[in-house]
Amino acid sequence: MLEVRIKKDGWVSEPYQLPERYEAMIRLFEEMNEQNAGKDTVSIYSVLSSVPQLSRFLEGLDYGENRDHLYFLSKRINCLSQTEQDIFSAALSMEQPKTLKSLINISFNLDQYELLTDICDSGEIARELLSRDKGIHIPMEIADMLDYSRIKDAYFTHHQGKFCPSGLVLKKDSAVIEEIYQDDRQPGFEKDCLFFGASVLKGKGYKCSDRDACPTGAIRSVIIQRSCPRCVCFIR
């Protein structure tokens, strides 16, 4: 869910839920530019979203420059489960994207993060982090005796991770954030985009079999594994 209010010259709009009210929001944007000819640009004033950390990366952005990206993001969010949205939120906190395009690209790289859901107290977390960082395996029975703060601080000196409503999200040491979403080549936004893709191989001139139409309309595609590093565009 993504709900946005925009602002210009001290005037703030009502909330617009995207993508459902995208066209109405565009009309309002055009009216604001025509009727309120002040020096200020139309900016994103406030954001309410099911992605917990999203608002602080969107508020204050130039709406005119980002309106198409914002629409795409709203469609993308609606195709993610709440657990995936929580991972997305944690990833945003780790990556601190500077542009909306970079932010959207993170949503297509959620497989570069690991969610730990089966640990619920400080002792279990310390035990897991110690095992991952030092290869030291502590029996569950004495996990509560571990120095949680010290182990956590030592782990996050060399690794990245954030807590979210669904658990602890850790960035994989081998993580590579690929630029899937681009101005001139946009992926599909369906939920299965996280795992499957259209197989156009970068740097190659050939196409794959005619099973599904590529979202870009430029090629024909077949569903392949998301782990392929050469995947260009994504579909169900």
XYZ file of C-alpha atoms in Angstrom:
236
model
C 0.000 0.000 0.000
C 1.234 3.467 -0.903
C -0.608 6.676 -0.058
C 0.910 10.026 -1.008
C 0.205 13.718 -0.459
C 1.914 16.371 -2.565
C 2.677 19.996 -1.782
C 3.400 23.315 -3.496
C 3.817 26.797 -2.016
C 2.287 25.828 1.328
C -0.733 24.076 -0.233
C -1.001 20.366 0.603
C -3.203 17.893 -1.251
C -5.493 15.247 0.163
C -4.033 11.711 0.348
C -3.939 9.818 -2.948
C -3.699 6.048 -2.862
C -1.519 4.657 -5.627
C -1.737 3.147 -8.140
C -5.555 3.442 -8.036
C -5.655 7.260 -8.105
C -2.561 7.891 -10.188
C -4.361 9.631 -13.061
C -6.263 11.889 -10.658
C -2.992 12.782 -8.989
C -1.430 13.679 -12.350
C -4.366 15.978 -13.105
C -3.928 17.654 -9.715
C -0.206 18.048 -10.361
C -0.895 19.791 -13.660
C -3.491 22.077 -12.035
C -1.081 22.962 -9.224
C 1.537 23.997 -11.760
C -0.962 26.101 -13.691
C -2.789 27.771 -10.815
C 0.014 28.115 -8.274
C 2.818 29.716 -10.223
C 5.149 30.089 -7.267
C 8.825 29.307 -7.204
C 8.450 26.014 -5.362
C 8.244 22.745 -7.245
C 5.580 20.184 -6.479
C 7.099 17.842 -3.907
C 6.083 14.689 -2.093
C 4.837 15.971 1.249
C 3.923 12.819 3.153
C 3.848 9.071 2.579
C 1.898 6.278 4.261
C 3.013 2.806 3.244
C 2.945 -0.854 4.214
C 6.746 -0.774 3.778
C 7.779 0.501 7.234
C 10.845 2.611 6.335
C 9.725 3.826 2.921
C 8.380 7.259 3.823
C 11.723 8.782 4.821
C 13.170 7.978 1.393
C 10.271 9.522 -0.529
C 9.222 12.602 1.410
C 10.697 15.781 -0.052
C 11.389 14.360 -3.521
C 10.363 16.339 -6.588
C 7.032 14.806 -7.616
C 7.232 15.900 -11.249
C 10.597 14.220 -11.768
C 9.567 11.047 -9.948
C 5.877 10.573 -10.743
C 6.385 7.666 -13.175
C 8.838 5.969 -10.801
C 6.336 6.454 -7.983
C 3.593 4.788 -10.005
C 5.854 1.829 -10.783
C 6.832 1.542 -7.126
C 3.189 1.466 -6.029
C 2.473 -1.408 -8.431
C 5.605 -3.226 -7.304
C 4.699 -2.940 -3.628
C 1.230 -4.355 -4.265
C 2.834 -7.462 -5.760
C 5.002 -8.195 -2.711
C 3.869 -10.122 0.342
C 4.080 -8.352 3.690
C 7.143 -10.423 4.590
C 8.822 -9.329 1.349
C 7.889 -5.734 2.105
C 9.512 -6.069 5.528
C 12.710 -7.391 3.926
C 12.533 -4.509 1.443
C 12.219 -2.048 4.312
C 15.252 -3.481 6.105
C 17.237 -3.449 2.858
C 16.419 0.229 2.366
C 17.772 0.989 5.836
C 20.986 -0.823 4.973
C 21.493 0.556 1.469
C 20.280 4.151 1.993
C 19.339 4.744 -1.677
C 19.689 8.330 -2.888
C 17.251 8.119 -5.810
C 13.842 6.551 -6.350
C 15.245 4.478 -9.205
C 17.890 3.007 -6.891
C 15.201 2.330 -4.312
C 13.092 0.392 -6.820
C 16.117 -1.645 -7.881
C 16.550 -2.842 -4.311
C 13.071 -4.397 -4.490
C 14.332 -6.599 -7.341
C 17.317 -7.783 -5.317
C 15.632 -9.117 -2.185
C 17.290 -12.484 -2.786
C 20.550 -10.804 -1.739
C 19.257 -10.697 1.849
C 18.432 -13.435 4.332
C 15.536 -13.302 6.779
C 15.944 -15.054 10.115
C 12.505 -15.728 11.562
C 13.176 -18.554 13.998
C 15.092 -16.495 16.567
C 13.075 -14.415 18.977
C 15.235 -13.372 21.924
C 18.655 -11.844 22.499
C 20.256 -15.142 23.506
C 19.195 -16.914 20.323
C 20.270 -13.957 18.201
C 23.697 -13.809 19.881
C 24.112 -17.573 19.398
C 23.251 -17.328 15.682
C 25.508 -14.323 15.027
C 28.410 -15.920 16.871
C 28.016 -19.065 14.793
C 27.952 -17.105 11.545
C 30.787 -14.731 12.426
C 33.237 -16.978 14.246
C 32.010 -20.493 13.512
C 31.529 -21.045 17.244
C 28.494 -23.203 18.062
C 26.976 -22.611 21.477
C 24.401 -25.041 22.946
C 20.913 -23.564 23.086
C 20.737 -24.302 26.802
C 23.369 -21.671 27.644
C 22.521 -19.113 24.954
C 21.066 -16.740 27.564
C 24.506 -16.445 29.149
C 26.019 -14.846 26.034
C 26.878 -11.139 25.942
C 24.313 -10.075 23.338
C 25.451 -6.452 22.956
C 29.108 -7.338 22.528
C 28.442 -10.143 20.027
C 25.967 -8.030 18.042
C 28.346 -5.061 17.856
C 31.228 -7.303 16.773
C 29.133 -8.952 14.042
C 27.811 -5.710 12.592
C 31.309 -4.252 12.442
C 31.927 -6.454 9.399
C 28.401 -7.379 8.245
C 25.129 -5.602 7.566
C 21.746 -6.381 9.065
C 18.542 -4.765 10.297
C 15.575 -5.843 12.351
C 12.111 -5.651 10.802
C 8.631 -6.790 11.910
C 9.223 -10.213 10.308
C 12.579 -10.882 11.987
C 16.269 -10.126 11.470
C 17.379 -9.378 7.906
C 21.043 -9.995 7.080
C 22.721 -8.888 3.883
C 24.593 -11.763 2.268
C 28.360 -11.285 2.192
C 28.326 -12.087 -1.534
C 25.456 -9.686 -2.277
C 25.482 -7.773 -5.558
C 22.715 -5.246 -6.214
C 21.908 -5.463 -9.916
C 20.403 -2.566 -11.843
C 17.249 -4.251 -13.122
C 15.014 -1.177 -13.260
C 16.199 1.486 -15.704
C 14.666 4.526 -17.394
C 14.731 2.920 -20.828
C 14.171 -0.695 -19.766
C 11.637 -1.449 -17.067
C 10.884 -4.896 -15.657
C 7.445 -6.188 -14.850
C 6.260 -5.657 -11.299
C 4.499 -8.960 -10.568
C 5.148 -10.815 -7.344
C 7.042 -13.635 -9.075
C 9.560 -11.098 -10.375
C 11.483 -11.829 -7.191
C 12.321 -15.312 -8.453
C 11.710 -15.548 -12.189
C 12.746 -13.560 -15.207
C 12.658 -13.181 -18.937
C 15.796 -14.646 -20.443
C 17.425 -11.999 -22.558
C 21.141 -12.425 -22.116
C 23.194 -9.272 -21.795
C 25.708 -8.894 -24.570
C 24.092 -11.649 -26.642
C 22.065 -11.190 -29.796
C 19.777 -14.201 -29.549
C 16.338 -14.683 -28.028
C 14.717 -17.536 -26.171
C 11.573 -19.467 -26.976
C 8.159 -17.877 -27.509
C 6.355 -18.737 -24.296
C 5.393 -15.329 -22.896
C 5.610 -11.771 -24.156
C 8.327 -9.664 -22.597
C 6.942 -6.680 -20.624
C 9.052 -4.332 -22.721
C 7.457 -5.599 -25.928
C 10.900 -5.877 -27.496
C 11.440 -9.630 -27.202
C 9.807 -12.973 -26.508
C 10.665 -14.717 -23.282
C 10.615 -17.882 -21.236
C 10.531 -18.156 -17.465
C 13.959 -18.871 -15.946
C 15.506 -18.814 -12.496
C 15.919 -15.388 -10.846
C 19.465 -16.304 -9.850
C 20.658 -15.808 -13.438
C 22.893 -12.675 -13.201
C 22.264 -11.807 -16.839
C 18.506 -11.387 -16.558
C 17.298 -8.101 -18.032
C 13.533 -7.924 -17.523
C 11.122 -9.711 -15.226
C 7.685 -11.273 -15.703
C 5.414 -13.733 -13.976
